[in-house]
Amino acid sequence: MPAYKSIVILTGAGVSAESGVDTFRDKDGIWSKVDYRDVATPEGFIRDAARVHEFYNQRRRGMARVNPNAAHAALARLEREFSGSVLLVTQNIDDLHERAGSTKLIHMHGELGKALCQACEQRSPWSKDMSALSQCPACGAVGYLRPDVVWFGEMPYQMDRIYAALADCDLFVSIGTSGNVYPAAGFVEEARLNGAHTVELNLEPSDGHSSFNEIVLGKATEIVPAFVARMLTAR
């Protein structure tokens, strides 16, 4: 394997699935049971904020029962031991990457463990249930909090920083993502246009698998640690 200097890694639901975190788009995923328009759009929140709050309260409670797996740990190891730069961009709203030790991380779809105040626009850590009676820790306003999660129709976070990293990297790795959610699905082409080698690590080929130079299929807890070990051996 060539020696790389700058790596951008995109992770999706497949990385956390083996920790017991529910996926969204699989055949039996969350969106097969719940209409996303009711719980993951600004319009749904306006229509029935209590329902949206309870949906995310349940997911927040569930996070307390799961732990990082070997894939999360391997990516944290790569960040620690790789001699070049590593940026981890995740579509996941859980905190398993952080709990495994990753620090150079962008949550492009927000974080389940944060609240966004629509009065002062500040983000605050949030681990308990949220409701229309919740008070903003930053400004004290009541009734303005929402989950700090990017909903359908909203712009993902830190896109300028992500595109700058894609333009500069020489290796792009996509792990555990379906490849059908934009703008993340277009990252591989962005990296390729700038000359990066592209690798997909996935349980099965993504919708955009033909854009990758290299594909490794298998369980994330097996193929991600093996890939990281190979990267670090090739230094």
Coordinates of N, CA and C in Angstrom, one line a residue:
M1 N 0.9 -1.2 0.0 CA 0.0 0.0 0.0 C 0.9 1.2 0.0
P2 N 0.6 2.2 -0.9 CA 1.4 3.4 -0.9 C 1.3 4.2 0.4
A3 N 2.3 5.1 0.6 CA 2.3 5.9 1.8 C 1.5 7.1 1.5
Y4 N 0.5 7.3 2.3 CA -0.4 8.5 2.2 C -0.1 9.5 3.2
K5 N -0.5 10.8 2.9 CA -0.2 11.9 3.8 C -1.4 12.4 4.4
S6 N -2.6 12.3 3.7 CA -3.8 13.0 4.2 C -5.0 12.0 3.9
I7 N -5.7 11.7 5.0 CA -6.8 10.7 4.8 C -8.1 11.4 5.3
V8 N -9.2 11.2 4.5 CA -10.5 11.6 4.9 C -11.3 10.3 4.9
I9 N -12.0 10.1 6.0 CA -12.8 8.9 6.2 C -14.3 9.3 6.5
L10 N -15.1 8.7 5.7 CA -16.6 8.9 5.9 C -17.2 7.7 6.5
T11 N -17.9 7.8 7.6 CA -18.6 6.7 8.2 C -20.1 6.9 8.2
G12 N -20.8 5.7 8.1 CA -22.3 5.7 8.1 C -22.8 4.7 9.1
A13 N -24.0 4.4 8.9 CA -24.7 3.6 9.9 C -24.1 2.2 10.1
G14 N -23.5 1.7 9.1 CA -22.9 0.4 9.1 C -21.8 0.2 10.2
V15 N -21.2 1.3 10.5 CA -20.1 1.3 11.6 C -20.7 1.1 12.9
S16 N -21.8 1.7 13.2 CA -22.5 1.6 14.5 C -23.4 0.4 14.7
A17 N -23.8 -0.2 13.5 CA -24.9 -1.2 13.6 C -24.5 -2.4 14.4
E18 N -23.2 -2.7 14.4 CA -22.7 -3.9 15.2 C -22.6 -3.6 16.7
S19 N -22.8 -2.3 17.0 CA -22.9 -2.0 18.5 C -24.3 -2.0 18.9
G20 N -25.3 -2.3 18.0 CA -26.7 -2.4 18.4 C -27.5 -1.1 18.1
V21 N -26.8 -0.1 17.3 CA -27.5 1.1 17.0 C -28.4 0.8 15.8
D22 N -29.7 1.2 15.8 CA -30.6 1.0 14.7 C -30.1 1.8 13.5
T23 N -30.2 1.1 12.3 CA -30.0 1.8 11.1 C -31.3 2.5 10.6
F24 N -31.1 3.4 9.6 CA -32.3 4.1 9.1 C -32.8 3.5 7.8
R25 N -31.9 3.1 6.8 CA -32.4 2.8 5.5 C -32.4 1.3 5.1
D26 N -32.0 0.5 6.0 CA -32.0 -1.0 5.7 C -33.5 -1.4 5.6
K27 N -33.7 -2.6 5.1 CA -35.0 -3.1 5.0 C -35.9 -3.0 6.2
D28 N -35.2 -3.3 7.4 CA -35.9 -3.3 8.7 C -35.5 -2.1 9.5
G29 N -35.0 -1.0 8.8 CA -34.5 0.1 9.5 C -35.6 1.0 10.0
I30 N -35.2 2.1 10.6 CA -36.1 3.0 11.3 C -37.1 3.6 10.3
W31 N -36.7 4.0 9.1 CA -37.6 4.6 8.1 C -38.6 3.6 7.5
S32 N -38.4 2.3 7.8 CA -39.4 1.3 7.4 C -40.6 1.3 8.4
K33 N -40.4 1.9 9.6 CA -41.4 1.8 10.6 C -42.0 3.2 11.0
V34 N -41.2 4.2 10.7 CA -41.6 5.6 11.0 C -41.5 6.5 9.8
D35 N -42.5 7.3 9.5 CA -42.4 8.2 8.4 C -41.5 9.4 8.7
Y36 N -40.4 9.5 8.0 CA -39.4 10.5 8.3 C -40.0 11.9 8.3
R37 N -41.0 12.1 7.5 CA -41.6 13.4 7.4 C -42.3 13.9 8.8
D38 N -42.6 12.9 9.6 CA -43.2 13.2 10.9 C -42.2 13.5 12.0
V39 N -41.0 13.0 11.9 CA -40.0 13.1 13.0 C -38.6 13.7 12.6
A40 N -38.4 13.9 11.3 CA -37.1 14.3 10.9 C -37.2 15.4 9.8
T41 N -38.1 16.3 10.0 CA -38.2 17.5 9.1 C -38.6 18.7 10.0
P42 N -38.3 19.9 9.6 CA -38.7 21.1 10.3 C -40.2 21.2 10.4
E43 N -40.9 20.8 9.3 CA -42.3 20.8 9.2 C -43.0 19.9 10.2
G44 N -42.4 18.7 10.4 CA -42.9 17.7 11.3 C -42.8 18.2 12.7
F45 N -41.7 19.0 13.0 CA -41.5 19.5 14.4 C -42.5 20.6 14.6
I46 N -42.8 21.4 13.6 CA -43.8 22.5 13.8 C -45.2 21.9 14.1
R47 N -45.4 20.8 13.3 CA -46.7 20.1 13.4 C -47.0 19.4 14.7
D48 N -45.9 18.7 15.2 CA -46.1 17.9 16.4 C -44.7 17.8 17.1
A49 N -44.3 18.8 17.8 CA -43.0 18.8 18.5 C -42.9 17.7 19.5
A50 N -44.0 17.4 20.2 CA -44.0 16.4 21.3 C -43.6 15.0 20.7
R51 N -44.1 14.7 19.5 CA -43.8 13.4 18.9 C -42.3 13.4 18.5
V52 N -41.8 14.5 17.9 CA -40.4 14.6 17.5 C -39.5 14.4 18.7
H53 N -39.8 15.1 19.8 CA -39.0 15.0 21.0 C -39.0 13.6 21.5
E54 N -40.1 12.9 21.6 CA -40.2 11.6 22.1 C -39.4 10.6 21.2
F55 N -39.4 10.8 19.9 CA -38.6 10.0 19.0 C -37.1 10.1 19.3
Y56 N -36.7 11.3 19.5 CA -35.2 11.4 19.8 C -34.9 11.1 21.3
N57 N -35.9 11.3 22.2 CA -35.7 10.9 23.6 C -35.4 9.4 23.6
Q58 N -36.2 8.6 22.9 CA -36.0 7.2 22.9 C -34.6 6.8 22.3
R59 N -34.2 7.5 21.3 CA -32.9 7.2 20.7 C -31.8 7.6 21.7
R60 N -32.0 8.7 22.4 CA -31.0 9.2 23.3 C -30.8 8.2 24.5
R61 N -32.0 7.7 25.0 CA -31.9 6.7 26.0 C -31.2 5.4 25.6
G62 N -31.4 5.1 24.3 CA -30.8 3.9 23.8 C -29.3 4.0 23.7
M63 N -28.8 5.2 23.5 CA -27.3 5.3 23.4 C -26.6 4.9 24.7
A64 N -27.3 5.0 25.8 CA -26.7 4.6 27.1 C -26.5 3.1 27.2
R65 N -27.1 2.4 26.3 CA -27.1 0.9 26.4 C -26.1 0.3 25.3
V66 N -25.4 1.1 24.5 CA -24.5 0.6 23.5 C -23.1 1.1 23.8
N67 N -22.1 0.5 23.2 CA -20.7 0.8 23.4 C -20.0 0.8 22.0
P68 N -18.9 1.5 21.9 CA -18.1 1.4 20.7 C -17.7 0.0 20.4
N69 N -17.5 -0.3 19.1 CA -17.1 -1.6 18.7 C -15.6 -1.5 18.2
A70 N -15.2 -2.7 17.6 CA -13.8 -2.8 17.1 C -13.5 -1.8 16.0
A71 N -14.5 -1.5 15.2 CA -14.3 -0.6 14.1 C -14.1 0.8 14.6
H72 N -14.9 1.3 15.6 CA -14.7 2.6 16.2 C -13.3 2.7 16.8
A73 N -12.9 1.6 17.5 CA -11.6 1.6 18.2 C -10.4 1.7 17.1
A74 N -10.6 1.0 16.0 CA -9.6 1.0 15.0 C -9.4 2.3 14.4
L75 N -10.5 3.0 14.1 CA -10.4 4.4 13.6 C -9.7 5.4 14.5
A76 N -10.0 5.2 15.8 CA -9.3 6.0 16.8 C -7.8 5.7 16.9
R77 N -7.5 4.5 16.7 CA -6.1 4.0 16.6 C -5.4 4.7 15.4
L78 N -6.1 4.7 14.3 CA -5.5 5.3 13.1 C -5.2 6.7 13.3
E79 N -6.1 7.5 13.9 CA -5.9 8.9 14.2 C -4.7 9.1 15.1
R80 N -4.5 8.2 16.1 CA -3.4 8.3 17.1 C -2.1 8.0 16.5
E81 N -2.0 7.0 15.6 CA -0.7 6.4 15.2 C -0.3 6.8 13.8
F82 N -1.2 7.3 12.9 CA -0.9 7.6 11.6 C 0.0 8.9 11.6
S83 N 1.0 8.9 10.7 CA 2.0 10.0 10.7 C 1.5 11.2 10.0
G84 N 0.5 11.1 9.1 CA -0.1 12.2 8.4 C -1.4 12.7 9.1
S85 N -2.2 13.3 8.3 CA -3.5 13.9 8.9 C -4.6 12.9 8.6
V86 N -5.5 12.8 9.6 CA -6.7 12.0 9.5 C -7.9 12.9 9.9
L87 N -8.9 13.0 9.0 CA -10.2 13.6 9.4 C -11.3 12.6 9.2
L88 N -12.1 12.4 10.3 CA -13.2 11.5 10.3 C -14.5 12.3 10.1
V89 N -15.2 12.1 9.1 CA -16.5 12.7 8.8 C -17.6 11.6 9.0
T90 N -18.5 11.8 9.9 CA -19.5 10.8 10.2 C -20.9 11.3 9.9
Q91 N -21.7 10.5 9.3 CA -23.1 10.8 9.1 C -23.9 10.4 10.4
N92 N -23.3 9.7 11.3 CA -24.0 9.2 12.5 C -24.1 10.2 13.5
I93 N -25.2 10.2 14.2 CA -25.5 11.2 15.3 C -25.2 10.6 16.7
D94 N -24.7 9.4 16.8 CA -24.3 8.8 18.1 C -22.9 9.4 18.4
D95 N -22.5 9.0 19.6 CA -21.2 9.5 20.1 C -20.1 8.4 20.2
L96 N -20.3 7.3 19.5 CA -19.5 6.2 19.7 C -18.0 6.4 19.2
H97 N -17.9 7.2 18.1 CA -16.5 7.6 17.7 C -15.7 8.3 18.8
E98 N -16.4 9.3 19.5 CA -15.8 10.0 20.5 C -15.5 9.1 21.7
R99 N -16.4 8.2 22.0 CA -16.2 7.3 23.2 C -15.0 6.3 22.9
A100 N -14.8 6.1 21.6 CA -13.7 5.2 21.3 C -12.3 5.9 21.3
G101 N -12.4 7.3 21.3 CA -11.1 8.0 21.3 C -10.9 8.9 20.1
S102 N -11.8 9.0 19.2 CA -11.5 9.9 18.0 C -11.8 11.3 18.4
T103 N -10.9 12.2 18.0 CA -11.0 13.6 18.3 C -11.1 14.5 17.1
K104 N -10.5 14.1 16.0 CA -10.5 14.9 14.7 C -11.8 14.4 13.9
L105 N -12.9 15.0 14.3 CA -14.2 14.5 13.9 C -15.2 15.5 13.5
I106 N -15.9 15.3 12.4 CA -17.0 16.2 12.1 C -18.3 15.4 12.0
H107 N -19.3 15.8 12.8 CA -20.6 15.2 12.7 C -21.5 16.0 11.7
M108 N -21.4 15.6 10.5 CA -22.1 16.4 9.4 C -23.6 16.4 9.6
H109 N -24.2 15.4 10.3 CA -25.6 15.4 10.5 C -26.0 15.8 11.9
G110 N -25.1 16.3 12.7 CA -25.4 16.8 14.0 C -25.2 15.7 15.0
E111 N -25.6 15.9 16.3 CA -25.3 15.0 17.4 C -26.5 14.8 18.3
L112 N -26.8 13.6 18.5 CA -28.0 13.3 19.4 C -27.7 13.8 20.8
G113 N -26.5 13.9 21.2 CA -26.2 14.4 22.6 C -26.0 15.9 22.7
K114 N -26.6 16.6 21.8 CA -26.6 18.1 21.9 C -28.0 18.6 21.6
A115 N -28.3 19.8 22.2 CA -29.5 20.5 22.0 C -29.2 21.8 21.2
L116 N -30.1 22.2 20.3 CA -29.9 23.4 19.5 C -31.1 24.4 20.0
C117 N -30.7 25.6 20.4 CA -31.7 26.5 20.8 C -32.1 27.4 19.6
Q118 N -33.4 27.4 19.3 CA -33.8 28.3 18.2 C -34.0 29.7 18.6
A119 N -33.8 30.0 19.8 CA -33.8 31.4 20.3 C -32.5 32.1 20.2
C120 N -31.4 31.4 20.7 CA -30.1 32.0 20.7 C -29.1 31.4 19.7
E121 N -29.6 30.2 19.1 CA -28.8 29.5 18.1 C -27.5 28.9 18.7
Q122 N -27.5 28.7 20.1 CA -26.3 28.0 20.7 C -26.6 26.5 20.8
R123 N -25.5 25.8 20.8 CA -25.6 24.3 21.0 C -25.0 24.0 22.3
S124 N -25.7 23.1 23.0 CA -25.3 22.7 24.4 C -25.4 21.2 24.5
P125 N -24.5 20.6 25.3 CA -24.6 19.2 25.6 C -25.9 18.9 26.2
W126 N -26.5 17.7 25.8 CA -27.8 17.3 26.3 C -27.9 15.8 26.4
S127 N -28.1 15.3 27.6 CA -28.2 13.8 27.8 C -29.5 13.3 28.3
K128 N -30.4 14.2 28.8 CA -31.7 13.8 29.3 C -32.8 14.0 28.3
D129 N -34.0 13.7 28.7 CA -35.1 13.9 27.8 C -35.3 15.4 27.5
M130 N -35.9 15.6 26.3 CA -36.1 17.0 25.9 C -37.6 17.2 25.7
S131 N -38.2 18.3 26.0 CA -39.6 18.6 25.7 C -39.8 20.1 25.5
A132 N -41.1 20.4 25.3 CA -41.4 21.9 25.1 C -41.2 22.7 26.3
L133 N -40.9 22.0 27.5 CA -40.7 22.8 28.7 C -39.2 22.9 29.0
S134 N -38.4 22.3 28.2 CA -36.9 22.3 28.4 C -36.3 23.7 28.3
Q135 N -35.4 24.0 29.2 CA -34.8 25.4 29.2 C -33.4 25.3 28.6
C136 N -33.1 26.3 27.8 CA -31.8 26.4 27.1 C -30.7 26.7 28.2
P137 N -29.7 25.9 28.2 CA -28.6 26.1 29.2 C -27.8 27.4 28.9
A138 N -27.9 27.9 27.6 CA -27.1 29.1 27.3 C -27.8 30.4 27.5
C139 N -29.1 30.5 27.1 CA -29.8 31.7 27.3 C -31.0 31.7 28.3
G140 N -31.4 30.5 28.7 CA -32.4 30.4 29.7 C -33.8 30.4 29.1
A141 N -33.9 30.5 27.7 CA -35.3 30.5 27.1 C -35.9 29.1 27.3
V142 N -37.2 29.1 27.5 CA -38.0 27.8 27.6 C -38.8 27.6 26.3
G143 N -38.8 26.4 25.8 CA -39.6 26.0 24.7 C -39.0 26.2 23.3
Y144 N -37.7 26.5 23.3 CA -37.0 26.7 22.0 C -36.0 25.7 21.6
L145 N -35.9 24.7 22.5 CA -34.9 23.6 22.2 C -35.4 22.6 21.2
R146 N -34.5 22.1 20.4 CA -34.7 21.0 19.5 C -33.5 20.1 19.4
P147 N -33.6 18.9 19.0 CA -32.3 18.1 18.9 C -31.4 18.7 17.9
D148 N -30.1 18.7 18.2 CA -29.1 19.3 17.2 C -28.8 18.2 16.2
V149 N -29.8 17.9 15.4 CA -29.7 16.9 14.3 C -30.2 17.6 13.0
V150 N -29.4 17.3 12.0 CA -29.8 17.8 10.6 C -31.0 17.0 10.1
W151 N -32.1 17.7 9.8 CA -33.2 17.1 9.3 C -33.3 17.2 7.8
F152 N -34.2 16.4 7.2 CA -34.4 16.4 5.8 C -34.7 17.9 5.4
G153 N -34.1 18.3 4.3 CA -34.3 19.7 3.9 C -33.4 20.7 4.5
E154 N -32.5 20.3 5.4 CA -31.6 21.2 6.1 C -30.1 20.9 5.6
M155 N -29.3 21.9 5.6 CA -27.9 21.7 5.1 C -27.0 21.1 6.2
P156 N -26.3 20.0 5.8 CA -25.4 19.4 6.8 C -24.3 20.4 7.3
Y157 N -23.7 20.0 8.4 CA -22.8 20.9 9.1 C -21.4 20.9 8.4
Q158 N -20.7 22.0 8.5 CA -19.3 22.1 8.2 C -18.9 21.7 6.8
M159 N -19.8 21.9 5.8 CA -19.5 21.5 4.4 C -18.3 22.1 3.8
D160 N -18.1 23.4 4.1 CA -16.9 24.0 3.6 C -15.6 23.3 4.0
R161 N -15.6 23.0 5.3 CA -14.4 22.3 5.9 C -14.2 20.9 5.3
I162 N -15.4 20.2 5.0 CA -15.3 18.9 4.5 C -14.8 18.9 3.0
Y163 N -15.3 19.8 2.2 CA -14.9 19.9 0.8 C -13.4 20.3 0.7
A164 N -13.0 21.2 1.6 CA -11.6 21.6 1.6 C -10.7 20.4 1.9
A165 N -11.1 19.5 2.9 CA -10.3 18.3 3.2 C -10.4 17.3 2.0
L166 N -11.5 17.2 1.3 CA -11.6 16.3 0.2 C -10.7 16.7 -0.9
A167 N -10.5 18.1 -1.1 CA -9.7 18.6 -2.1 C -8.2 18.4 -1.8
D168 N -7.9 18.2 -0.5 CA -6.5 18.1 -0.1 C -6.0 16.6 0.2
C169 N -7.0 15.7 0.3 CA -6.6 14.3 0.7 C -6.0 13.5 -0.4
D170 N -5.2 12.5 -0.1 CA -4.8 11.6 -1.2 C -5.3 10.2 -0.9
L171 N -6.1 10.0 0.1 CA -6.9 8.8 0.3 C -8.2 9.1 0.9
F172 N -9.3 8.6 0.3 CA -10.6 8.8 0.8 C -11.2 7.4 1.1
V173 N -11.7 7.2 2.3 CA -12.3 5.9 2.7 C -13.7 6.0 3.1
S174 N -14.6 5.3 2.5 CA -16.0 5.3 2.9 C -16.3 4.0 3.6
I175 N -16.9 4.1 4.8 CA -17.1 2.9 5.7 C -18.6 2.8 6.1
G176 N -19.3 1.7 5.7 CA -20.6 1.4 6.3 C -21.7 2.4 5.9
T177 N -21.6 2.9 4.6 CA -22.6 3.8 4.2 C -23.3 3.4 2.9
S178 N -24.5 3.7 2.7 CA -25.3 3.1 1.6 C -25.0 3.8 0.3
G179 N -24.4 5.0 0.3 CA -24.1 5.7 -0.9 C -25.2 6.3 -1.6
N180 N -26.4 6.5 -1.0 CA -27.5 7.1 -1.7 C -28.0 8.3 -1.0
V181 N -27.3 8.9 0.0 CA -27.7 10.1 0.7 C -26.7 11.2 0.3
Y182 N -27.2 12.2 -0.3 CA -26.3 13.3 -0.7 C -26.4 14.5 0.3
P183 N -25.4 15.2 0.5 CA -24.2 15.3 -0.3 C -23.1 14.3 0.0
A184 N -23.2 13.5 1.0 CA -22.2 12.5 1.4 C -21.9 11.5 0.3
A185 N -22.9 11.1 -0.5 CA -22.7 10.2 -1.5 C -21.8 10.7 -2.6
G186 N -21.7 12.0 -2.7 CA -20.8 12.6 -3.8 C -19.4 12.8 -3.3
F187 N -19.1 12.5 -2.1 CA -17.7 12.8 -1.6 C -16.7 12.0 -2.4
V188 N -17.0 10.7 -2.7 CA -16.0 9.9 -3.4 C -15.6 10.5 -4.8
E189 N -16.6 11.1 -5.5 CA -16.3 11.7 -6.8 C -15.5 13.0 -6.6
E190 N -15.8 13.7 -5.5 CA -15.0 14.9 -5.2 C -13.6 14.6 -4.9
A191 N -13.4 13.5 -4.2 CA -12.0 13.1 -3.8 C -11.3 12.6 -5.1
R192 N -12.0 11.8 -5.9 CA -11.4 11.3 -7.1 C -10.9 12.4 -8.1
L193 N -11.8 13.4 -8.2 CA -11.5 14.6 -9.1 C -10.2 15.3 -8.7
N194 N -9.9 15.2 -7.4 CA -8.7 15.8 -6.9 C -7.5 14.8 -6.7
G195 N -7.6 13.6 -7.3 CA -6.5 12.7 -7.4 C -6.4 11.7 -6.3
A196 N -7.3 11.6 -5.4 CA -7.2 10.7 -4.2 C -7.5 9.3 -4.7
H197 N -6.9 8.3 -4.0 CA -7.2 6.9 -4.1 C -8.5 6.7 -3.2
T198 N -9.4 5.9 -3.7 CA -10.7 5.8 -3.0 C -11.0 4.3 -2.6
V199 N -11.4 4.1 -1.4 CA -11.6 2.8 -0.9 C -13.0 2.7 -0.2
E200 N -13.7 1.6 -0.5 CA -15.0 1.4 0.2 C -14.8 0.2 1.1
L201 N -15.2 0.3 2.4 CA -15.3 -0.8 3.3 C -16.7 -0.9 3.7
N202 N -17.4 -2.0 3.3 CA -18.8 -2.1 3.5 C -19.3 -3.6 3.6
L203 N -20.5 -3.7 4.2 CA -21.0 -5.1 4.3 C -21.4 -5.6 2.9
E204 N -21.9 -4.7 2.1 CA -22.2 -5.0 0.7 C -21.9 -3.8 -0.2
P205 N -21.8 -3.9 -1.5 CA -21.4 -2.7 -2.3 C -22.5 -1.6 -2.2
S206 N -22.0 -0.4 -2.0 CA -23.0 0.7 -2.0 C -23.5 1.1 -3.3
D207 N -24.5 2.0 -3.4 CA -25.0 2.4 -4.7 C -23.9 3.1 -5.5
G208 N -22.9 3.7 -4.9 CA -21.9 4.3 -5.7 C -20.6 3.5 -5.8
H209 N -20.7 2.2 -5.6 CA -19.4 1.4 -5.5 C -18.5 1.5 -6.8
S210 N -19.1 1.8 -7.9 CA -18.3 1.8 -9.1 C -17.3 3.0 -9.1
S211 N -17.5 3.9 -8.2 CA -16.6 5.1 -8.2 C -15.4 4.8 -7.3
F212 N -15.3 3.7 -6.7 CA -14.2 3.4 -5.8 C -13.1 2.6 -6.5
N213 N -11.8 2.9 -6.2 CA -10.7 2.2 -6.8 C -10.6 0.8 -6.1
E214 N -11.0 0.7 -4.9 CA -10.8 -0.5 -4.1 C -12.0 -0.8 -3.2
I215 N -12.5 -2.0 -3.2 CA -13.7 -2.3 -2.4 C -13.3 -3.6 -1.5
V216 N -13.6 -3.5 -0.2 CA -13.4 -4.6 0.7 C -14.8 -4.8 1.4
L217 N -15.3 -6.0 1.3 CA -16.6 -6.3 1.8 C -16.5 -7.2 3.1
G218 N -17.4 -7.0 4.0 CA -17.4 -7.8 5.3 C -17.9 -7.0 6.4
K219 N -17.9 -7.6 7.6 CA -18.4 -6.9 8.8 C -17.4 -5.8 9.2
A220 N -17.9 -4.7 9.6 CA -17.1 -3.5 9.9 C -16.1 -3.9 11.0
T221 N -16.6 -4.7 12.0 CA -15.7 -5.0 13.1 C -14.5 -5.9 12.7
E222 N -14.6 -6.4 11.5 CA -13.5 -7.3 11.0 C -12.6 -6.5 10.0
I223 N -13.3 -5.9 9.0 CA -12.5 -5.3 7.9 C -11.9 -4.0 8.3
V224 N -12.5 -3.2 9.1 CA -11.9 -1.9 9.5 C -10.6 -2.1 10.3
P225 N -10.6 -2.9 11.4 CA -9.3 -3.1 12.1 C -8.2 -3.7 11.1
A226 N -8.6 -4.6 10.2 CA -7.6 -5.1 9.3 C -7.1 -4.1 8.4
F227 N -8.0 -3.2 7.9 CA -7.5 -2.1 7.0 C -6.6 -1.2 7.7
V228 N -7.0 -0.8 8.9 CA -6.2 0.1 9.7 C -4.8 -0.5 10.0
A229 N -4.7 -1.7 10.3 CA -3.5 -2.4 10.6 C -2.6 -2.4 9.3
R230 N -3.2 -2.6 8.2 CA -2.5 -2.5 6.9 C -2.0 -1.1 6.6
M231 N -2.8 -0.1 6.9 CA -2.3 1.3 6.7 C -1.1 1.6 7.6
L232 N -1.2 1.2 8.9 CA -0.1 1.5 9.8 C 1.2 0.7 9.5
T233 N 1.0 -0.5 9.0 CA 2.2 -1.3 8.6 C 2.9 -0.7 7.4
A234 N 2.1 0.0 6.5 CA 2.7 0.5 5.3 C 3.4 1.8 5.5
R235 N 3.4 2.3 6.7 CA 4.0 3.7 6.9 C 5.5 3.7 6.5

